[in-house]
Short mmCIF file of C-alpha atoms in Angstrom, two decimals:
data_model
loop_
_atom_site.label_atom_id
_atom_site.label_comp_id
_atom_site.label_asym_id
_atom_site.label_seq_id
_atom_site.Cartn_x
_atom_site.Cartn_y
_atom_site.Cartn_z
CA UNK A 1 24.17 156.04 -41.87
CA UNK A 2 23.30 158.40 -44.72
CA UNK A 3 22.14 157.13 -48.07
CA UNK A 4 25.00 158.18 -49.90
CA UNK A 5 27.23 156.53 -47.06
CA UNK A 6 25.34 153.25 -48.00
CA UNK A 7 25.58 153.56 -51.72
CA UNK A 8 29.72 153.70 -51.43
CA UNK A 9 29.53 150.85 -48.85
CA UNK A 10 27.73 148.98 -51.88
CA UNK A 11 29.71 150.18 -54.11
CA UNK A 12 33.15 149.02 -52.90
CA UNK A 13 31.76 145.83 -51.76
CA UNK A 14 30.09 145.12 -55.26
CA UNK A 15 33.73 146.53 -56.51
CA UNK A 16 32.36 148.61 -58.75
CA UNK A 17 34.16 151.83 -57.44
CA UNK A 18 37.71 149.72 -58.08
CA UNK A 19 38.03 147.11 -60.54
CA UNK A 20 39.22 144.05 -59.06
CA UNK A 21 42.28 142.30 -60.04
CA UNK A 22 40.84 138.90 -58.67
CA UNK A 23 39.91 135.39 -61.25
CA UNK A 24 36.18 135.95 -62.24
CA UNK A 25 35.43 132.43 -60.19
CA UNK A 26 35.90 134.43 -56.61
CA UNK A 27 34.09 137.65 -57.98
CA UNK A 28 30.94 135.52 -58.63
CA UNK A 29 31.68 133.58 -55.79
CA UNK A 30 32.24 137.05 -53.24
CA UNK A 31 28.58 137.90 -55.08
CA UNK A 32 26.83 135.15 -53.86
CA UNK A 33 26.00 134.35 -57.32
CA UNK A 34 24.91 136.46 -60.20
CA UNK A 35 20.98 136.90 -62.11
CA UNK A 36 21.64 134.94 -65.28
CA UNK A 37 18.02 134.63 -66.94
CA UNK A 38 19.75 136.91 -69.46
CA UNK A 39 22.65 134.87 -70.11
CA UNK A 40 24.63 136.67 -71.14
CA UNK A 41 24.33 139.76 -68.28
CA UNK A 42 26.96 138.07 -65.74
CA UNK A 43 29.52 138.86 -68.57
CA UNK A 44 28.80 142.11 -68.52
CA UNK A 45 28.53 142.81 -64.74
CA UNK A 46 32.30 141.09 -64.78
CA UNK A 47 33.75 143.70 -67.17
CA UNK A 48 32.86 146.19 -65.22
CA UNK A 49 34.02 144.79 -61.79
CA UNK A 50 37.14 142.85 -62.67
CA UNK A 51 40.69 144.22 -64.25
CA UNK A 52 41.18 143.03 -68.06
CA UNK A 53 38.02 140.18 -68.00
CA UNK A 54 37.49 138.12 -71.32
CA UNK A 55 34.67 136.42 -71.43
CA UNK A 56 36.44 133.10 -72.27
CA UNK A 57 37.25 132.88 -68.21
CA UNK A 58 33.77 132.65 -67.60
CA UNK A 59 32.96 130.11 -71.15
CA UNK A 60 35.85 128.05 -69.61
CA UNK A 61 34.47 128.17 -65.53
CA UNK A 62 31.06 127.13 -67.55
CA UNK A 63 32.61 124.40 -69.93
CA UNK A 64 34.62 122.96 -66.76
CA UNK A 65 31.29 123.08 -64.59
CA UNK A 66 33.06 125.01 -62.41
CA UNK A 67 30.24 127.27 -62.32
CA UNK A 68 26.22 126.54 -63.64
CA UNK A 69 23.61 128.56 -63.86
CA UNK A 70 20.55 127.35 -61.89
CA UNK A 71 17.81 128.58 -60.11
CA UNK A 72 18.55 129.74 -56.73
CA UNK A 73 17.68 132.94 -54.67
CA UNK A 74 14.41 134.51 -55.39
CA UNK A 75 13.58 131.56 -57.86
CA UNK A 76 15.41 132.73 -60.52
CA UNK A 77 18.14 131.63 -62.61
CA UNK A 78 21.77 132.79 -60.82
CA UNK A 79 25.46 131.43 -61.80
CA UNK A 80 26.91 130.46 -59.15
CA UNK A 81 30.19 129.02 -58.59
CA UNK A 82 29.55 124.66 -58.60
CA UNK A 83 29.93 124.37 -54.94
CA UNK A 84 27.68 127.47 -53.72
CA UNK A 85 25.24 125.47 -56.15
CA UNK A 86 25.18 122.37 -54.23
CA UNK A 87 25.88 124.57 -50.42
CA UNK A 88 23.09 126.94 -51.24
CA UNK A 89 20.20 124.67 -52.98
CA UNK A 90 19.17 123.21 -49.62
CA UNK A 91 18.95 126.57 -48.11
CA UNK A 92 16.85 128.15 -51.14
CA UNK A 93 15.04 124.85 -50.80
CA UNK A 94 11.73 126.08 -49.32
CA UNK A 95 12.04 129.45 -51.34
CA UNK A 96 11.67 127.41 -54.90
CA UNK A 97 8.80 124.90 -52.91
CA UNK A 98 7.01 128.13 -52.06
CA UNK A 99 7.57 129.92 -55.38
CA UNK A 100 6.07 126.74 -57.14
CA UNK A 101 3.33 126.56 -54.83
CA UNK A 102 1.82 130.54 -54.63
CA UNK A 103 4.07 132.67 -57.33
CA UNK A 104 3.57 129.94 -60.18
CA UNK A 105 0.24 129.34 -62.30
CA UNK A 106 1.89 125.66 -62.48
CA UNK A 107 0.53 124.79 -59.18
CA UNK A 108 -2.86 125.20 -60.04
CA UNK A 109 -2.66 122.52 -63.02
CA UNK A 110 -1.48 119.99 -60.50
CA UNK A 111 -3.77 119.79 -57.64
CA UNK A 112 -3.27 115.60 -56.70
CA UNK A 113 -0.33 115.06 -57.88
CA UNK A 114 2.14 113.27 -56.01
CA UNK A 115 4.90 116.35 -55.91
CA UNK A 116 7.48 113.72 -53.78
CA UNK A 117 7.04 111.04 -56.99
CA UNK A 118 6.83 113.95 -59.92
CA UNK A 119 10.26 115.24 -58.27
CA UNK A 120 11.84 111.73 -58.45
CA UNK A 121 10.68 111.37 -61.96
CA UNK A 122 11.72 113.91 -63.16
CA UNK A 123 15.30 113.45 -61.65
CA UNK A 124 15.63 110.03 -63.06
CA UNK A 125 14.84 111.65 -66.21
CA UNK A 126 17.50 114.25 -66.39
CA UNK A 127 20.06 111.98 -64.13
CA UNK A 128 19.99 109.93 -67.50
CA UNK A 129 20.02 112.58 -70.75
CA UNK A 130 19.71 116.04 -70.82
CA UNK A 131 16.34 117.26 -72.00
CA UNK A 132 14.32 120.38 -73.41
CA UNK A 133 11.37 121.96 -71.18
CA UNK A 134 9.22 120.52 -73.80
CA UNK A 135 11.10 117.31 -74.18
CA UNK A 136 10.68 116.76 -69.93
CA UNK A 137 7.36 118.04 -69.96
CA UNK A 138 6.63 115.11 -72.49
CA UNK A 139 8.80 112.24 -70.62
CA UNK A 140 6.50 113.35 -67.65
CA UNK A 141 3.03 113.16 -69.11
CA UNK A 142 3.44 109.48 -70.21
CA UNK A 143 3.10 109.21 -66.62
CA UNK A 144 0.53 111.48 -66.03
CA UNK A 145 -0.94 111.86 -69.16
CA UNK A 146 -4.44 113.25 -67.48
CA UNK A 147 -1.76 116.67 -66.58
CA UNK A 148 -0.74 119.55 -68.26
CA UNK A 149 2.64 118.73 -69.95
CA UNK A 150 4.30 122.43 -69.10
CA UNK A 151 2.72 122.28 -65.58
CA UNK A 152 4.48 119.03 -65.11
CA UNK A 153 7.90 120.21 -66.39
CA UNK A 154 7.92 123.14 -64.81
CA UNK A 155 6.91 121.84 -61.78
CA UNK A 156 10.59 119.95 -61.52
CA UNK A 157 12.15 122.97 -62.87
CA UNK A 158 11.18 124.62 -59.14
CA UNK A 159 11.69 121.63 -56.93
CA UNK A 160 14.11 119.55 -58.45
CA UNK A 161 18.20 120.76 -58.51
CA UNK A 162 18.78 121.19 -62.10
CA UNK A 163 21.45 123.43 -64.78
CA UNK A 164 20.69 124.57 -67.47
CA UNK A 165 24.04 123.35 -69.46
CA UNK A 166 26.00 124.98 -72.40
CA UNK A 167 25.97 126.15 -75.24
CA UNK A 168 23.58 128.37 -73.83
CA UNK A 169 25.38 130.79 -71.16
CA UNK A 170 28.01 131.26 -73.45
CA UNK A 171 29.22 134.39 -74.62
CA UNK A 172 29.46 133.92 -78.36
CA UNK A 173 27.13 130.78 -78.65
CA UNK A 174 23.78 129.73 -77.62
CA UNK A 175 20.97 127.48 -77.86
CA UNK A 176 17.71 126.27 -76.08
CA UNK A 177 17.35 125.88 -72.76
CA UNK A 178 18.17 122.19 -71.93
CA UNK A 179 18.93 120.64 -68.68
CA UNK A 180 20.78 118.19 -66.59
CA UNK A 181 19.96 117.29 -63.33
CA UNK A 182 22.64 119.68 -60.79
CA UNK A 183 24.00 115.66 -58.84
CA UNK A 184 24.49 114.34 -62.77
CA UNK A 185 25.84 117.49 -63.90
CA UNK A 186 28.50 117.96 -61.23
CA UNK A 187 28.83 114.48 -60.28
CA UNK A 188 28.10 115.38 -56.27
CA UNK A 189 24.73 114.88 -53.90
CA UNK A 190 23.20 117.84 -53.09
CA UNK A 191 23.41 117.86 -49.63
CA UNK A 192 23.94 119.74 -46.16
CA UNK A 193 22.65 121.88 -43.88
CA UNK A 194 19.47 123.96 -44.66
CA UNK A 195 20.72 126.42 -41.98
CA UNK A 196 20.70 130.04 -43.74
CA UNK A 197 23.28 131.86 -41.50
CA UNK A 198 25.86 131.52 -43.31
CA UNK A 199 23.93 132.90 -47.04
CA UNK A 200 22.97 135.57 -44.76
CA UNK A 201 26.27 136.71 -43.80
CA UNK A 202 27.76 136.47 -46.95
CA UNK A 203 24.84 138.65 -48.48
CA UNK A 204 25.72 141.32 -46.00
CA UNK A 205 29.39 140.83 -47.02
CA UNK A 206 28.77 141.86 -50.43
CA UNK A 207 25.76 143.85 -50.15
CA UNK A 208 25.69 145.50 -46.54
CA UNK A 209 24.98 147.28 -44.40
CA UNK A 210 21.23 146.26 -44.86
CA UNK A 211 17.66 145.56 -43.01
CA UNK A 212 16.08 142.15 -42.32
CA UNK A 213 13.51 143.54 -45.09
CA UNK A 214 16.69 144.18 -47.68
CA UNK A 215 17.46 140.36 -46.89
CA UNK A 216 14.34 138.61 -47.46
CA UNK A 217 14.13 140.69 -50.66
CA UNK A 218 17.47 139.30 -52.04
CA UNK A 219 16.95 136.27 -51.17
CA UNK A 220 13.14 135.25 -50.39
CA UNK A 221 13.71 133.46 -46.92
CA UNK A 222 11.18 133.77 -44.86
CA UNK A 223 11.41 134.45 -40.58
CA UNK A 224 14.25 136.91 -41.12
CA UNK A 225 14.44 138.59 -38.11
CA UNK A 226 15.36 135.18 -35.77
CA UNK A 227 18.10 134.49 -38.00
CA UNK A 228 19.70 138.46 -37.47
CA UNK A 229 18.84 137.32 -33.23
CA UNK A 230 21.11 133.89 -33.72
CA UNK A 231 23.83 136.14 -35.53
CA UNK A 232 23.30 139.54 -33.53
CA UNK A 233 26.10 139.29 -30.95
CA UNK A 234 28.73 139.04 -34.18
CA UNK A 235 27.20 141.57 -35.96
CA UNK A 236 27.25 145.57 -36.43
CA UNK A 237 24.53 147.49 -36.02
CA UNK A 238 24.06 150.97 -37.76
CA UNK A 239 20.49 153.16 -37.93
CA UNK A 240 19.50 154.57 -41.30
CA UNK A 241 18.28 157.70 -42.34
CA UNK A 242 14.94 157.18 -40.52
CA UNK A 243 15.90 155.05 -37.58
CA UNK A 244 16.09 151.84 -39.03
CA UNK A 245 17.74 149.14 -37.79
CA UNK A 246 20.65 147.99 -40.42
CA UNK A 247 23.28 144.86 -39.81
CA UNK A 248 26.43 144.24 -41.19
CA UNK A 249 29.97 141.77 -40.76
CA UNK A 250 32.35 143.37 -38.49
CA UNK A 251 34.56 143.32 -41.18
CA UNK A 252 32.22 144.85 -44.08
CA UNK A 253 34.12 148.11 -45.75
CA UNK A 254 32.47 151.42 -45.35
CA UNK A 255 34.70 153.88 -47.55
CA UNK A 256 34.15 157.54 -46.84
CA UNK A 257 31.13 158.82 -48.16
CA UNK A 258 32.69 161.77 -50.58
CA UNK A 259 34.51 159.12 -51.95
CA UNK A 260 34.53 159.37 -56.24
CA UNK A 261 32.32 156.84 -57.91
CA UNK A 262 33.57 156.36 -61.64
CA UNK A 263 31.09 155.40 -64.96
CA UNK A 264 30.16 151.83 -64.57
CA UNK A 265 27.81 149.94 -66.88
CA UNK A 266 25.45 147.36 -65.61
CA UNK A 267 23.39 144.50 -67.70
CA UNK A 268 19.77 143.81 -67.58
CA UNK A 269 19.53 142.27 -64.55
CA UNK A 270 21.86 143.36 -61.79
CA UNK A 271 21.90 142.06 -58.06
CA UNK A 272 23.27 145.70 -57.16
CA UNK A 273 19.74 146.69 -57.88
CA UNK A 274 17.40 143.73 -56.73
CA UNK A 275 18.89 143.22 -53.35
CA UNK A 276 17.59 145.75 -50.92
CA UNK A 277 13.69 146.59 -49.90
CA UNK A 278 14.94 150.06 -50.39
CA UNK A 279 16.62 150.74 -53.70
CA UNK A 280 17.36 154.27 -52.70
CA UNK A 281 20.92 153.59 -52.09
CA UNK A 282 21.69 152.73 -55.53
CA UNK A 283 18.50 154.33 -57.93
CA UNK A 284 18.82 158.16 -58.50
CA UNK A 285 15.32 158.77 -57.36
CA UNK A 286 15.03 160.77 -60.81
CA UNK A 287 14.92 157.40 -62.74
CA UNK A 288 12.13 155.83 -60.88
CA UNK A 289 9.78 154.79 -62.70
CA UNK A 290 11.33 155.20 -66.27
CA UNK A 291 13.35 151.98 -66.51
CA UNK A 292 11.75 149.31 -68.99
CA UNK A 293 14.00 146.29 -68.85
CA UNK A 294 15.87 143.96 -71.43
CA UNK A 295 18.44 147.00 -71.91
CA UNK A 296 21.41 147.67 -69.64
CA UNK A 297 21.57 150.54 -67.40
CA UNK A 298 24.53 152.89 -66.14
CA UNK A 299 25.96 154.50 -62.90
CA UNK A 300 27.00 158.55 -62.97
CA UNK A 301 27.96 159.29 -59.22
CA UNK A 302 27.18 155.42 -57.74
CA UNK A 303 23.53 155.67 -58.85
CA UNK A 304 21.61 154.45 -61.42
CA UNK A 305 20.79 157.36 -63.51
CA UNK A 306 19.73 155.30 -67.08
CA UNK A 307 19.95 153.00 -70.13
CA UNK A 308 22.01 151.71 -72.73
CA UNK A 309 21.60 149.66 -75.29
CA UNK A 310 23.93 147.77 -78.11
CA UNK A 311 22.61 147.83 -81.63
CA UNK A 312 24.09 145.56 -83.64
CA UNK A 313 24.52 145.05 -87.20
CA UNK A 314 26.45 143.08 -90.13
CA UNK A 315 28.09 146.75 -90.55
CA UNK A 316 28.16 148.79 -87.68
CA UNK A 317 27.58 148.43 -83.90
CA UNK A 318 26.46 151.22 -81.96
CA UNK A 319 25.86 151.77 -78.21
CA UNK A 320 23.06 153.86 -77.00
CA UNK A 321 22.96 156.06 -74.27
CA UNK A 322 19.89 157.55 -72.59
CA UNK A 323 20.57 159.44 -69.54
CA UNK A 324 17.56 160.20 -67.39
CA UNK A 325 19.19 162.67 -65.29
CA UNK A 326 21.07 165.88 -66.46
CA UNK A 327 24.97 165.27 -66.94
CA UNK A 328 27.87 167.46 -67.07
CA UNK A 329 30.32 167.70 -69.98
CA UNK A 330 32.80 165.61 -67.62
CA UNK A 331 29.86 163.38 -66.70
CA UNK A 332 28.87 162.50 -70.48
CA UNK A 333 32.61 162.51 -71.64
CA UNK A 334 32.97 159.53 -69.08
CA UNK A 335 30.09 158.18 -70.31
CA UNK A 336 31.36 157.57 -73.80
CA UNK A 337 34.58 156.63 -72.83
CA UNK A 338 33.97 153.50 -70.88
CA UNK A 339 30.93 153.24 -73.15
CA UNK A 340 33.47 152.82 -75.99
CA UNK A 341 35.66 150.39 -73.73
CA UNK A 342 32.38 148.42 -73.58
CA UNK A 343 31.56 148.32 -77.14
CA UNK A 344 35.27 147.11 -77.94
CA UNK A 345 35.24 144.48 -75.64
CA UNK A 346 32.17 143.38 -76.84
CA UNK A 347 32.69 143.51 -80.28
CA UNK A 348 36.46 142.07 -79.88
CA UNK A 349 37.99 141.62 -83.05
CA UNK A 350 35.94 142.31 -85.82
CA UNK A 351 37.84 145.17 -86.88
CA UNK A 352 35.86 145.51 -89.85
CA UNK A 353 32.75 146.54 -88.11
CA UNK A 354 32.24 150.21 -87.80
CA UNK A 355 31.67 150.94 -84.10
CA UNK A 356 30.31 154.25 -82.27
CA UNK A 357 28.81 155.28 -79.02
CA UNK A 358 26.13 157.84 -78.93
CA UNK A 359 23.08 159.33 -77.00
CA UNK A 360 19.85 158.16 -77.92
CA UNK A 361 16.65 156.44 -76.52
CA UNK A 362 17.68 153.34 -75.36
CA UNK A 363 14.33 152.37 -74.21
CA UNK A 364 12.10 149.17 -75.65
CA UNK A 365 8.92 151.02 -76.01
CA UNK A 366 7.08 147.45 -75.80
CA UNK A 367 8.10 147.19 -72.69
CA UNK A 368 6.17 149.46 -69.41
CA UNK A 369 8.51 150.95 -67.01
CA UNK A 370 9.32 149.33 -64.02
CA UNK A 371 12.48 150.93 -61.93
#
């Protein structure tokens, strides 16, 4: 399969060449969850895959605790719909005991330390009240006050099942991060198999035709390749550009290469572009290395190609565009069409705010490039 064959495969699965006329509940469902450490980013990444989404479907999926944000694939925080949070946590399991244990400086602070008893602790804690970081981190050290408080707290963020609950993850409030325990919040155990065949599946559902390397790069599991031998028989399997094996669901769409791919924005963080070992299939290789994070980026012919950014203020909101690649006239035309789409949306109603959509450097020169 070509590159550009894979990138429309992605595309149509991700439905970003079609919006979908689906609730936003299945779309974040079909995506096997969403990055949210930005919380608001998974509204954004709806607007652009869903027909006529207002971010009060998502508030109200959140308010309901029909869908949480907690920290799931690669250790980060995703929102997930409530019962991929309590299918997928024992599968992700050994990912966030690993994270804690070599990707964390956490670890380090609590060489001795009964994890088992910490873990209970700390679910007792948040079972009862929902606390702070700091707040847990405190609870903890009256029973180890020889520890680091943070070390402690964080500790239970990575091993114990936990949301971080609203206001924060809303679209037009906020607030610190404070958490519930995920059995408290929901009000179900946490429980079943730790078996990952069916995550991997659905990953290849909405993210296929990929390697064993593009899986444990989405989602941090570990022994890959005898998982793709326990589902090879029901699988496809394509070769990539350079012989590679790739897998994929029998049923997995695989729209014609030439096929258009309109303007789509994208938010911070984006599982279209953190979900493969080779990002080729979605990065315009002109862009590497030029992307700096905590602005959005944008799609011209199914690849990333740059950034945007929305300045806001009491006055006047304006959206940024920095392309990274040349455009055509049609190209940048499209552009600031659905970029002004965007910026209405966004601002909704405040029809006294002045609102425009322009090129300019979208960049945040504090920050080092890293796409």
């Amino acid at each position: 399969m070509t590159t550009r064959a894979l990138n429309r495969a992605l595309l149509a699965r991700q439905h970003l060449l079609a919006r979908a006329s689906i609730p936003a509940e299945a779309m974040v469902e079909h995506l096997v969850g969403m990055q949210a450490q930005v919380p608001t980013n998974p509204y954004v990444a709806l607007w652009s895959r869903l027909e006529g989404f207002e971010a009060r479907e998502l508030e109200a999926l959140i308010l309901e605790r029909r869908a949480v944000r907690t920290s799931l694939l690669r250790t980060t925080l995703h929102l997930v719909i409530a019962r991929d949070a309590l299918a997928m946590r024992p599968v992700l399991q050994g990912v966030l005991r690993r994270g804690f244990a070599s990707g964390s400086p956490f670890h380090r602070q609590l060489v001795g330390v009964d994890l088992d008893a910490l873990m209970a602790a700390g679910k007792a804690l948040l079972d009862d009240e929902a606390l702070t970081t700091s707040k847990l981190g405190k609870r903890l050290a009256e029973r180890w006050p020889d520890r680091d408080p943070v070390s402690l707290a964080y500790a239970v963020r990575y091993l114990v099942p936990m949301v971080q609950i609203p206001p924060r993850g809303l679209w037009q409030k906020s607030g610190q991060p404070t958490w519930r325990s995920l059995e408290s919040w929901l009000g179900q155990p946490v429980e079943g198999s730790d078996a990952p065949d069916r995550l991997v599946l659905r990953y290849l559902a909405a993210f296929g035709p990929a390697s064993a390397k593009d899986i444990a790069t989405w989602s941090w599991l570990t022994r890959v390749r005898e998982i793709i031998d326990r589902l090879r028989p029901a699988l496809r399997v394509y070769r990539d550009e350079r012989g590679g094996e790739l897998f994929d669901v029998e049923d997995g769409a695989l729209p014609d290469p030439e096929t258009p791919a309109p303007v789509r924005f994208l938010p911070e963080y984006d599982n279209i572009a953190l979900s493969h070992s080779d990002r080729g299939r979605i990065i315009d290789p002109r862009t590497v290395g030029r992307i700096t994070g905590y602005v959005g980026t944008f799609l011209v012919d199914g690849l990333i190609a740059g950034q945007w950014r929305l300045d806001r203020t009491k006055d006047q909101h304006a959206l940024l565009l920095d392309p990274f690649v040349p455009l055509t006239d049609d190209q940048s035309a499209d552009l600031t069409d659905e970029g002004g789409h965007l910026l209405d949306w966004a601002v909704g109603d405040a029809t006294s705010v002045e609102r425009r959509v322009e090129f300019g450097v979208a960049r945040d020169p504090n920050r080092s490039a890293y796409g």
